[in-house]
Every structure is written in structure tokens, then in C-alpha cells.
Amino acid sequence: MPGKRAFLNRIHFIVALIALLTAGSLIHTSTVLADEKTPATKTKQADQDKDLAEKNPFPNRPKAPSLDGGTEWLNTSGEITLKDLRGKVVLIDFWTYCCINCMHVLPDLAYLEAKYPNELVVIGCHSAKFDNEKETENIRRAIQRYEIKHPVINDSNMTVWRKYGVRAWPSMVLIDPEGNYCGHLSGEGNRELLDKVLERVIAYHRAKGTLDETPVHFELEAARLKQTPLKFPGKLLADEPHQRLFISDSNHNRIVITSLDGKLIDVIGSGQIGKQDGDYKTASFDHPQGMALVGNTLYVADTENHMIRTVDLDKKQVSTLAGTGEQARYRSPGGKLRESALNSPWALAEINGVLYICMAGPHQIWQHKLGSDDISVYAGSGREDITNGPLDTSAFAQTSDIAVDGDVFYVVDSEGSAVRKVDTKKKSVTTVAGTSDLERGRSLFEFGDKDGIGNQARLQHPLGVLYDNGRLFVADTYNHKLKTIDLKTNEVKSFLGTGKDGNAL
């Protein structure tokens, strides 16, 4: 059965990975393969074939299930079969575009695609978590936003997911050039592991003559994108006293400043991906998101650089406040500002001289006392869930935006489709809208489009929140609505939007 097969394949894959990472199996590879290319007699050829077979990192594997069953193929001109890919190493990435862990895998895939351009083909299998993610056009926009350069299947009915016995996002399935299913690996942070495996599989099949290194090209969705002044802007900050807007022009890797009626004032950043400090024209970002304005200093969540940047609006200078430029791979407690790796900072807010940070990667809220040299976890155990209680035992699910009301701030937990309240005086976390404290992370899968009070209301992957005079305005993103929450009663009401995407006013 699929479940049992997936379990056994995973064990086999992990055992093979461990074996491949031992010193001997890698150090001698080049010498052995060089010898195997030497012309030989029939007897020697037979010995060589036997020797090659013994060195197959994934021997006696079953044929991989087909890729048919998806709704549509994207980022390519048409449907692709495993027969079409015979001779290539194939890596299937099972993902869903809402998921921060899936986002973290994409740079690893891009690295591997660049390193093995003629040997490896990555296929994205988009098996949606949320209803909104099943729509082909939404996946197309996600492909464009994430700058994905490999084919993607819309597996809206999870047909391919079930064929391969996948149980979690993200998961990687490896198929060798002969179409054999090698196994799968779940989670993020596996770049080096996959690189070592690919290196060995490619070397083996190149020596055997079963590797096809003919270049392949795909018709990418990026070609459909029109040139626009903004490109997938992520966050917006209004500075009413100075009549200006700060716009995270995320896919242009810059911050745009305009007047409240949209007239351009200035642009912060060169537009190139990077982490360079300096003046507005030379500084660089990597897909920035949330911002906070304190005096004349703009704080920026430089999300894909995993850094917090500052902008001196008087001197027009960009500096790095926190982060090493590398993603934190474990549940870091924090430390010195420039020595502590961060993990996808997404939104920022300041209360009483403390900068609070929605750290989407580890599902936490972090803090930095302005003027100090430290940054640390403020709330959240790091477990992905919707759990109320004291700061250290509470749980969040991909914190994505933050709004302030005095000593209290509100957070949208996008993966839990919930709005949370964090009281800095009481040191507690509660849920304002959506479910919480359900068994085994079930809150992560309780979503919908339903007005109501507190835990009776349903949202779908909200990404924005704003406080105003006793009410919250929530961007109920995957429902294509703006909703309000009366903070006296926790009543959630639809405010704007029909529930269908569009730009009508």
C-alpha cells in the first residue's frame, strides 16, 4: 500500500544518504569512474558492469509512478511524462505556495538546477493545502512571484501526492535516469544532502551510459509578466503625519516612497538582489516585506536575506541592524545582533522602544530593544500550531503581520488562519478569531469564509492586519476579502470583497 511503501522507501533513502556521506564512498568515486571509462575486453566489460551495478546508490528500486492525474501543467508548453525525462535525474518537489518551509526549499532547488543544468530536471508538484491554492491562475502567479524556473503540476486533487505516498510539505522524491523510484525526503535544509546524492547518482549513470545530458528548455510563466511599476509588492506602511507611503516592492528588491495619492518621492535600493549597505542607489535587498517607522528611521524586514535593515531617511543611508545573511536552521534563541542568524523576518512593529518581529520561519515573535546589541525570542515555542497561554509555551503558525494598540499587539497567523493577541503587560497570548488549542495541530487545517464571533469565525490564510479605534481590519487574503473584528466582542464581519479575486472597486 502507498503508506507502507512510502515508509520503506524513506528508510531506504535515508540509509543510502548515510552511506553516501561516509568518507570512503565519496573520496574514491572519481578514481573508480575514471578507470571504468577505459576500453576493456568482453570479460573485463562483464566485470566492469558488475562493478558498476554494485556501486548503484539505489539498486533494485521499483519503477516510479506516473505523473498523470494533475489538473494542468504550468511553466512548460504541455504535459510531461517520466518517459520524456528518461536519461535525466528527476527531483519532484511536493509543495504548496502558502508554506514558509516550501518557500525555503526554492533557493536550494535553484542552486541544484544551476549546478546540474543538463543532468537534473526538477518538477514541482503543487498539492494545495488551502482551497484558494487549487486554482491554476493562483499557482501561475505564485510561480511568477517565487521566480520558479521548472515545470509545475497543479495536483489539485492530490492524485500524484497519493501515488507517491507523500505525507508532508515540502517533500522531495528522487527518480533516477532509468525511471526508478529512489525514495523521498521531507522538510527543508537538505541542500548539501541532496547535492551529495545527486553527485553520486549522476556519476554512476554517466559511467553506465544511461545519463542524457542534452539541454532541456521550458516555456516559463515569467515570459507572460508585463513590465509594471511595482512587482508583487508585499507590504505597505502609511506615514500620515508626513503624507507618504512606504511600499515594499518585493520582487523589485526595493522600497518605494510615494505621496498618499501615489506620486513618486524616492526609491530605496538599486533593485539588485543583495545585502549591500550604502546610499539609496547602491544599497540592495532581497525581497523585503514589512516595515516600521520610528522617528526618521525606517526598519525593514529584509526577508530573503534573513536580516533587519535600517534606513536613515535624513541621510538616505541603508544599514544592517541584525542577521548574518544566512537562514537560521534551528530554533535559535538569538544573541548579538550581527552574530544571530534570523529566519524569514516578515513584519515589524515598535512598542515603547522595543521592535517586535514576526519571524515567519520558526513561527515566533522576536524582540529587539532599540539601542541595545541584542535580539531574542519574545513569544512562541517554535512549534507550528495555534496554542494560547504564556509567551514561552504559546504556539504560532507563520506569523505574517502585526498591528499595535498601546501595550498590546495583534498578529495574523497565516497558516493557522487565525488572529492572535499578545499582551506585553500580562505576558500572554490569546486567539481573537479562528480556532486554537485543538489536538495534533488540527487548528492548522480549520479554515473557511465565515463571519461570526471568536472561534466560530473562519478565515483563510490572512496576511495583513491594521488596528483602528477599537477595530481590526484583516486582509483575509485567500478569501479575497477585507474583514473587521470588533475587539469588544471579537465579532468578525466581512467588510469588502465578494470572495472572488479581481480589482473592481
mmCIF file of N, CA and C in Angstrom, residues 94-199:
data_model
loop_
_atom_site.group_PDB
_atom_site.id
_atom_site.type_symbol
_atom_site.label_atom_id
_atom_site.label_comp_id
_atom_site.label_asym_id
_atom_site.label_seq_id
_atom_site.Cartn_x
_atom_site.Cartn_y
_atom_site.Cartn_z
ATOM 1 N N PHE A 94 7.234 18.316 -3.862
ATOM 2 C CA PHE A 94 5.839 18.430 -3.457
ATOM 3 C C PHE A 94 5.717 19.643 -2.534
ATOM 4 N N TRP A 95 4.934 20.638 -2.957
ATOM 5 C CA TRP A 95 4.891 21.902 -2.244
ATOM 6 C C TRP A 95 3.486 22.485 -2.289
ATOM 7 N N THR A 96 3.281 23.529 -1.512
ATOM 8 C CA THR A 96 2.074 24.339 -1.562
ATOM 9 C C THR A 96 2.509 25.779 -1.315
ATOM 10 N N TYR A 97 2.005 26.723 -2.089
ATOM 11 C CA TYR A 97 2.665 28.028 -2.141
ATOM 12 C C TYR A 97 2.497 28.888 -0.902
ATOM 13 N N CYS A 98 1.601 28.502 0.021
ATOM 14 C CA CYS A 98 1.447 29.266 1.262
ATOM 15 C C CYS A 98 2.565 29.012 2.258
ATOM 16 N N CYS A 99 3.226 27.891 2.141
ATOM 17 C CA CYS A 99 4.060 27.299 3.195
ATOM 18 C C CYS A 99 5.463 27.901 3.235
ATOM 19 N N ILE A 100 5.861 28.434 4.387
ATOM 20 C CA ILE A 100 7.182 29.047 4.516
ATOM 21 C C ILE A 100 8.300 28.037 4.309
ATOM 22 N N ASN A 101 8.095 26.795 4.754
ATOM 23 C CA ASN A 101 9.113 25.765 4.560
ATOM 24 C C ASN A 101 9.284 25.453 3.079
ATOM 25 N N CYS A 102 8.176 25.459 2.336
ATOM 26 C CA CYS A 102 8.245 25.252 0.889
ATOM 27 C C CYS A 102 8.989 26.402 0.214
ATOM 28 N N MET A 103 8.768 27.618 0.704
ATOM 29 C CA MET A 103 9.498 28.772 0.176
ATOM 30 C C MET A 103 10.995 28.623 0.425
ATOM 31 N N HIS A 104 11.347 28.111 1.598
ATOM 32 C CA HIS A 104 12.761 27.963 1.937
ATOM 33 C C HIS A 104 13.464 26.935 1.058
ATOM 34 N N VAL A 105 12.715 25.982 0.518
ATOM 35 C CA VAL A 105 13.302 24.950 -0.332
ATOM 36 C C VAL A 105 13.655 25.503 -1.716
ATOM 37 N N LEU A 106 12.934 26.513 -2.173
ATOM 38 C CA LEU A 106 13.112 27.005 -3.540
ATOM 39 C C LEU A 106 14.535 27.476 -3.852
ATOM 40 N N PRO A 107 15.221 28.213 -2.963
ATOM 41 C CA PRO A 107 16.616 28.558 -3.264
ATOM 42 C C PRO A 107 17.527 27.333 -3.372
ATOM 43 N N ASP A 108 17.228 26.289 -2.609
ATOM 44 C CA ASP A 108 18.013 25.060 -2.707
ATOM 45 C C ASP A 108 17.814 24.412 -4.070
ATOM 46 N N LEU A 109 16.576 24.383 -4.537
ATOM 47 C CA LEU A 109 16.297 23.812 -5.855
ATOM 48 C C LEU A 109 16.977 24.624 -6.953
ATOM 49 N N ALA A 110 16.927 25.951 -6.829
ATOM 50 C CA ALA A 110 17.573 26.810 -7.826
ATOM 51 C C ALA A 110 19.079 26.560 -7.853
ATOM 52 N N TYR A 111 19.671 26.356 -6.679
ATOM 53 C CA TYR A 111 21.102 26.055 -6.593
ATOM 54 C C TYR A 111 21.424 24.746 -7.317
ATOM 55 N N LEU A 112 20.632 23.718 -7.058
ATOM 56 C CA LEU A 112 20.874 22.412 -7.674
ATOM 57 C C LEU A 112 20.634 22.461 -9.179
ATOM 58 N N GLU A 113 19.621 23.202 -9.608
ATOM 59 C CA GLU A 113 19.351 23.337 -11.044
ATOM 60 C C GLU A 113 20.509 24.038 -11.755
ATOM 61 N N ALA A 114 21.095 25.028 -11.094
ATOM 62 C CA ALA A 114 22.226 25.742 -11.688
ATOM 63 C C ALA A 114 23.481 24.872 -11.719
ATOM 64 N N LYS A 115 23.655 24.035 -10.705
ATOM 65 C CA LYS A 115 24.847 23.188 -10.632
ATOM 66 C C LYS A 115 24.779 22.016 -11.601
ATOM 67 N N TYR A 116 23.570 21.503 -11.829
ATOM 68 C CA TYR A 116 23.406 20.339 -12.708
ATOM 69 C C TYR A 116 22.403 20.671 -13.822
ATOM 70 N N PRO A 117 22.720 21.647 -14.679
ATOM 71 C CA PRO A 117 21.729 22.140 -15.650
ATOM 72 C C PRO A 117 21.325 21.124 -16.708
ATOM 73 N N ASN A 118 22.217 20.219 -17.068
ATOM 74 C CA ASN A 118 21.933 19.255 -18.129
ATOM 75 C C ASN A 118 21.650 17.852 -17.614
ATOM 76 N N GLU A 119 21.824 17.653 -16.320
ATOM 77 C CA GLU A 119 21.638 16.319 -15.757
ATOM 78 C C GLU A 119 20.350 16.197 -14.949
ATOM 79 N N LEU A 120 19.925 17.300 -14.352
ATOM 80 C CA LEU A 120 18.802 17.293 -13.415
ATOM 81 C C LEU A 120 17.599 18.038 -13.985
ATOM 82 N N VAL A 121 16.419 17.463 -13.799
ATOM 83 C CA VAL A 121 15.165 18.164 -14.073
ATOM 84 C C VAL A 121 14.336 18.152 -12.793
ATOM 85 N N VAL A 122 13.968 19.338 -12.337
ATOM 86 C CA VAL A 122 13.088 19.461 -11.173
ATOM 87 C C VAL A 122 11.655 19.614 -11.673
ATOM 88 N N ILE A 123 10.754 18.880 -11.073
ATOM 89 C CA ILE A 123 9.327 19.010 -11.340
ATOM 90 C C ILE A 123 8.647 19.431 -10.043
ATOM 91 N N GLY A 124 7.966 20.554 -10.059
ATOM 92 C CA GLY A 124 7.196 20.964 -8.896
ATOM 93 C C GLY A 124 5.816 20.330 -8.952
ATOM 94 N N CYS A 125 5.414 19.709 -7.882
ATOM 95 C CA CYS A 125 4.062 19.142 -7.796
ATOM 96 C C CYS A 125 3.308 19.937 -6.741
ATOM 97 N N HIS A 126 2.455 20.848 -7.207
ATOM 98 C CA HIS A 126 1.742 21.720 -6.276
ATOM 99 C C HIS A 126 0.484 21.022 -5.786
ATOM 100 N N SER A 127 0.560 20.498 -4.574
ATOM 101 C CA SER A 127 -0.559 19.797 -3.935
ATOM 102 C C SER A 127 -1.085 20.710 -2.834
ATOM 103 N N ALA A 128 -2.194 21.375 -3.103
ATOM 104 C CA ALA A 128 -2.639 22.510 -2.295
ATOM 105 C C ALA A 128 -3.108 22.120 -0.907
ATOM 106 N N LYS A 129 -2.798 23.002 0.056
ATOM 107 C CA LYS A 129 -3.389 22.904 1.386
ATOM 108 C C LYS A 129 -4.724 23.646 1.424
ATOM 109 N N PHE A 130 -4.723 24.905 0.973
ATOM 110 C CA PHE A 130 -5.915 25.745 1.043
ATOM 111 C C PHE A 130 -6.719 25.654 -0.256
ATOM 112 N N ASP A 131 -8.027 25.865 -0.158
ATOM 113 C CA ASP A 131 -8.899 25.822 -1.334
ATOM 114 C C ASP A 131 -8.444 26.811 -2.395
ATOM 115 N N ASN A 132 -8.068 28.013 -1.970
ATOM 116 C CA ASN A 132 -7.654 29.056 -2.904
ATOM 117 C C ASN A 132 -6.425 28.652 -3.711
ATOM 118 N N GLU A 133 -5.614 27.781 -3.145
ATOM 119 C CA GLU A 133 -4.375 27.365 -3.811
ATOM 120 C C GLU A 133 -4.600 26.317 -4.897
ATOM 121 N N LYS A 134 -5.816 25.833 -5.023
ATOM 122 C CA LYS A 134 -6.109 24.832 -6.048
ATOM 123 C C LYS A 134 -6.319 25.456 -7.424
ATOM 124 N N GLU A 135 -6.547 26.761 -7.450
ATOM 125 C CA GLU A 135 -6.830 27.452 -8.706
ATOM 126 C C GLU A 135 -5.554 27.619 -9.528
ATOM 127 N N THR A 136 -5.620 27.220 -10.787
ATOM 128 C CA THR A 136 -4.441 27.254 -11.650
ATOM 129 C C THR A 136 -3.855 28.652 -11.772
ATOM 130 N N GLU A 137 -4.704 29.672 -11.929
ATOM 131 C CA GLU A 137 -4.188 31.028 -12.098
ATOM 132 C C GLU A 137 -3.459 31.513 -10.852
ATOM 133 N N ASN A 138 -3.917 31.102 -9.688
ATOM 134 C CA ASN A 138 -3.229 31.483 -8.455
ATOM 135 C C ASN A 138 -1.860 30.823 -8.370
ATOM 136 N N ILE A 139 -1.781 29.580 -8.805
ATOM 137 C CA ILE A 139 -0.485 28.888 -8.831
ATOM 138 C C ILE A 139 0.432 29.559 -9.844
ATOM 139 N N ARG A 140 -0.132 29.953 -10.988
ATOM 140 C CA ARG A 140 0.670 30.638 -12.005
ATOM 141 C C ARG A 140 1.303 31.902 -11.424
ATOM 142 N N ARG A 141 0.501 32.679 -10.685
ATOM 143 C CA ARG A 141 1.035 33.902 -10.082
ATOM 144 C C ARG A 141 2.085 33.585 -9.019
ATOM 145 N N ALA A 142 1.887 32.502 -8.283
ATOM 146 C CA ALA A 142 2.883 32.106 -7.279
ATOM 147 C C ALA A 142 4.192 31.713 -7.951
ATOM 148 N N ILE A 143 4.107 31.013 -9.072
ATOM 149 C CA ILE A 143 5.306 30.646 -9.831
ATOM 150 C C ILE A 143 6.053 31.901 -10.266
ATOM 151 N N GLN A 144 5.319 32.885 -10.729
ATOM 152 C CA GLN A 144 5.938 34.146 -11.146
ATOM 153 C C GLN A 144 6.520 34.893 -9.954
ATOM 154 N N ARG A 145 5.782 34.923 -8.856
ATOM 155 C CA ARG A 145 6.237 35.646 -7.662
ATOM 156 C C ARG A 145 7.487 35.010 -7.075
ATOM 157 N N TYR A 146 7.530 33.682 -7.052
ATOM 158 C CA TYR A 146 8.674 32.974 -6.478
ATOM 159 C C TYR A 146 9.792 32.756 -7.491
ATOM 160 N N GLU A 147 9.577 33.186 -8.733
ATOM 161 C CA GLU A 147 10.603 33.127 -9.786
ATOM 162 C C GLU A 147 11.087 31.696 -10.008
ATOM 163 N N ILE A 148 10.135 30.781 -10.099
ATOM 164 C CA ILE A 148 10.414 29.357 -10.301
ATOM 165 C C ILE A 148 10.692 29.105 -11.778
ATOM 166 N N LYS A 149 11.710 28.293 -12.062
ATOM 167 C CA LYS A 149 12.144 28.064 -13.443
ATOM 168 C C LYS A 149 12.038 26.601 -13.865
ATOM 169 N N HIS A 150 11.170 25.845 -13.213
ATOM 170 C CA HIS A 150 10.961 24.452 -13.616
ATOM 171 C C HIS A 150 9.466 24.181 -13.767
ATOM 172 N N PRO A 151 9.096 23.121 -14.485
ATOM 173 C CA PRO A 151 7.676 22.800 -14.677
ATOM 174 C C PRO A 151 6.979 22.500 -13.358
ATOM 175 N N VAL A 152 5.691 22.808 -13.314
ATOM 176 C CA VAL A 152 4.881 22.587 -12.111
ATOM 177 C C VAL A 152 3.555 21.941 -12.513
ATOM 178 N N ILE A 153 3.180 20.893 -11.785
ATOM 179 C CA ILE A 153 1.875 20.259 -11.965
ATOM 180 C C ILE A 153 0.905 20.862 -10.953
ATOM 181 N N ASN A 154 -0.283 21.205 -11.408
ATOM 182 C CA ASN A 154 -1.353 21.552 -10.470
ATOM 183 C C ASN A 154 -2.019 20.245 -10.040
ATOM 184 N N ASP A 155 -1.594 19.741 -8.903
ATOM 185 C CA ASP A 155 -2.104 18.476 -8.365
ATOM 186 C C ASP A 155 -3.249 18.776 -7.395
ATOM 187 N N SER A 156 -4.280 19.460 -7.904
ATOM 188 C CA SER A 156 -5.331 19.999 -7.035
ATOM 189 C C SER A 156 -6.113 18.918 -6.301
ATOM 190 N N ASN A 157 -6.197 17.734 -6.874
ATOM 191 C CA ASN A 157 -6.906 16.631 -6.215
ATOM 192 C C ASN A 157 -5.968 15.714 -5.435
ATOM 193 N N MET A 158 -4.685 16.111 -5.367
ATOM 194 C CA MET A 158 -3.652 15.365 -4.635
ATOM 195 C C MET A 158 -3.503 13.931 -5.164
ATOM 196 N N THR A 159 -3.728 13.769 -6.458
ATOM 197 C CA THR A 159 -3.609 12.449 -7.081
ATOM 198 C C THR A 159 -2.161 11.984 -7.100
ATOM 199 N N VAL A 160 -1.271 12.851 -7.565
ATOM 200 C CA VAL A 160 0.149 12.485 -7.630
ATOM 201 C C VAL A 160 0.710 12.348 -6.218
ATOM 202 N N TRP A 161 0.293 13.228 -5.331
ATOM 203 C CA TRP A 161 0.676 13.169 -3.909
ATOM 204 C C TRP A 161 0.406 11.781 -3.342
ATOM 205 N N ARG A 162 -0.793 11.261 -3.598
ATOM 206 C CA ARG A 162 -1.164 9.947 -3.058
ATOM 207 C C ARG A 162 -0.387 8.824 -3.731
ATOM 208 N N LYS A 163 -0.151 8.942 -5.021
ATOM 209 C CA LYS A 163 0.620 7.911 -5.728
ATOM 210 C C LYS A 163 1.987 7.712 -5.095
ATOM 211 N N TYR A 164 2.582 8.817 -4.671
ATOM 212 C CA TYR A 164 3.932 8.761 -4.116
ATOM 213 C C TYR A 164 3.943 8.628 -2.596
ATOM 214 N N GLY A 165 2.784 8.516 -1.985
ATOM 215 C CA GLY A 165 2.726 8.299 -0.540
ATOM 216 C C GLY A 165 3.284 9.439 0.277
ATOM 217 N N VAL A 166 3.140 10.674 -0.223
ATOM 218 C CA VAL A 166 3.682 11.845 0.475
ATOM 219 C C VAL A 166 2.794 12.173 1.674
ATOM 220 N N ARG A 167 3.428 12.659 2.748
ATOM 221 C CA ARG A 167 2.695 12.948 3.975
ATOM 222 C C ARG A 167 2.885 14.373 4.489
ATOM 223 N N ALA A 168 3.812 15.135 3.911
ATOM 224 C CA ALA A 168 4.097 16.460 4.475
ATOM 225 C C ALA A 168 4.638 17.389 3.404
ATOM 226 N N TRP A 169 4.412 18.687 3.605
ATOM 227 C CA TRP A 169 5.026 19.726 2.763
ATOM 228 C C TRP A 169 6.249 20.284 3.485
ATOM 229 N N PRO A 170 7.330 20.540 2.816
ATOM 230 C CA PRO A 170 7.663 20.053 1.475
ATOM 231 C C PRO A 170 8.247 18.648 1.541
ATOM 232 N N SER A 171 8.137 17.917 0.457
ATOM 233 C CA SER A 171 8.782 16.607 0.338
ATOM 234 C C SER A 171 9.445 16.513 -1.028
ATOM 235 N N MET A 172 10.577 15.828 -1.081
ATOM 236 C CA MET A 172 11.321 15.632 -2.323
ATOM 237 C C MET A 172 11.337 14.150 -2.678
ATOM 238 N N VAL A 173 11.054 13.848 -3.931
ATOM 239 C CA VAL A 173 11.140 12.480 -4.435
ATOM 240 C C VAL A 173 12.232 12.428 -5.493
ATOM 241 N N LEU A 174 13.110 11.438 -5.387
ATOM 242 C CA LEU A 174 14.212 11.278 -6.330
ATOM 243 C C LEU A 174 13.932 10.107 -7.263
ATOM 244 N N ILE A 175 14.085 10.357 -8.566
ATOM 245 C CA ILE A 175 13.914 9.331 -9.591
ATOM 246 C C ILE A 175 15.188 9.292 -10.423
ATOM 247 N N ASP A 176 15.725 8.099 -10.648
ATOM 248 C CA ASP A 176 16.992 8.010 -11.377
ATOM 249 C C ASP A 176 16.752 8.049 -12.889
ATOM 250 N N PRO A 177 17.819 8.145 -13.716
ATOM 251 C CA PRO A 177 17.645 8.282 -15.166
ATOM 252 C C PRO A 177 16.966 7.100 -15.852
ATOM 253 N N GLU A 178 16.835 5.986 -15.157
ATOM 254 C CA GLU A 178 16.138 4.833 -15.722
ATOM 255 C C GLU A 178 14.682 4.764 -15.269
ATOM 256 N N GLY A 179 14.232 5.817 -14.594
ATOM 257 C CA GLY A 179 12.837 5.882 -14.177
ATOM 258 C C GLY A 179 12.532 5.149 -12.899
ATOM 259 N N ASN A 180 13.561 4.851 -12.119
ATOM 260 C CA ASN A 180 13.366 4.120 -10.872
ATOM 261 C C ASN A 180 13.145 5.075 -9.702
ATOM 262 N N TYR A 181 12.215 4.706 -8.848
ATOM 263 C CA TYR A 181 11.875 5.492 -7.655
ATOM 264 C C TYR A 181 12.915 5.195 -6.580
ATOM 265 N N CYS A 182 13.683 6.218 -6.191
ATOM 266 C CA CYS A 182 14.756 6.013 -5.210
ATOM 267 C C CYS A 182 14.301 6.234 -3.773
ATOM 268 N N GLY A 183 13.288 7.068 -3.555
ATOM 269 C CA GLY A 183 12.817 7.349 -2.201
ATOM 270 C C GLY A 183 12.467 8.811 -2.045
ATOM 271 N N HIS A 184 12.126 9.213 -0.827
ATOM 272 C CA HIS A 184 11.766 10.613 -0.615
ATOM 273 C C HIS A 184 12.314 11.130 0.707
ATOM 274 N N LEU A 185 12.361 12.451 0.789
ATOM 275 C CA LEU A 185 12.904 13.141 1.951
ATOM 276 C C LEU A 185 12.017 14.346 2.229
ATOM 277 N N SER A 186 11.626 14.550 3.472
ATOM 278 C CA SER A 186 10.724 15.648 3.828
ATOM 279 C C SER A 186 11.457 16.750 4.585
ATOM 280 N N GLY A 187 10.902 17.955 4.505
ATOM 281 C CA GLY A 187 11.437 19.075 5.267
ATOM 282 C C GLY A 187 12.382 19.943 4.468
ATOM 283 N N GLU A 188 12.855 21.001 5.103
ATOM 284 C CA GLU A 188 13.791 21.933 4.469
ATOM 285 C C GLU A 188 15.198 21.735 5.015
ATOM 286 N N GLY A 189 16.152 22.469 4.435
ATOM 287 C CA GLY A 189 17.524 22.425 4.934
ATOM 288 C C GLY A 189 18.319 21.224 4.471
ATOM 289 N N ASN A 190 17.951 20.635 3.319
ATOM 290 C CA ASN A 190 18.612 19.413 2.848
ATOM 291 C C ASN A 190 19.480 19.633 1.612
ATOM 292 N N ARG A 191 19.897 20.876 1.359
ATOM 293 C CA ARG A 191 20.654 21.159 0.135
ATOM 294 C C ARG A 191 21.922 20.310 0.027
ATOM 295 N N GLU A 192 22.741 20.302 1.055
ATOM 296 C CA GLU A 192 24.009 19.574 0.987
ATOM 297 C C GLU A 192 23.781 18.076 0.837
ATOM 298 N N LEU A 193 22.790 17.567 1.537
ATOM 299 C CA LEU A 193 22.463 16.154 1.464
ATOM 300 C C LEU A 193 22.059 15.767 0.047
ATOM 301 N N LEU A 194 21.154 16.539 -0.541
ATOM 302 C CA LEU A 194 20.696 16.262 -1.893
ATOM 303 C C LEU A 194 21.822 16.431 -2.904
ATOM 304 N N ASP A 195 22.670 17.407 -2.687
ATOM 305 C CA ASP A 195 23.796 17.644 -3.585
ATOM 306 C C ASP A 195 24.715 16.423 -3.638
ATOM 307 N N LYS A 196 25.023 15.860 -2.479
ATOM 308 C CA LYS A 196 25.884 14.678 -2.428
ATOM 309 C C LYS A 196 25.235 13.489 -3.134
ATOM 310 N N VAL A 197 23.942 13.310 -2.916
ATOM 311 C CA VAL A 197 23.234 12.200 -3.552
ATOM 312 C C VAL A 197 23.200 12.384 -5.069
ATOM 313 N N LEU A 198 22.858 13.592 -5.519
ATOM 314 C CA LEU A 198 22.812 13.853 -6.954
ATOM 315 C C LEU A 198 24.173 13.641 -7.599
ATOM 316 N N GLU A 199 25.206 14.086 -6.944
ATOM 317 C CA GLU A 199 26.563 13.925 -7.457
ATOM 318 C C GLU A 199 26.881 12.460 -7.716
#
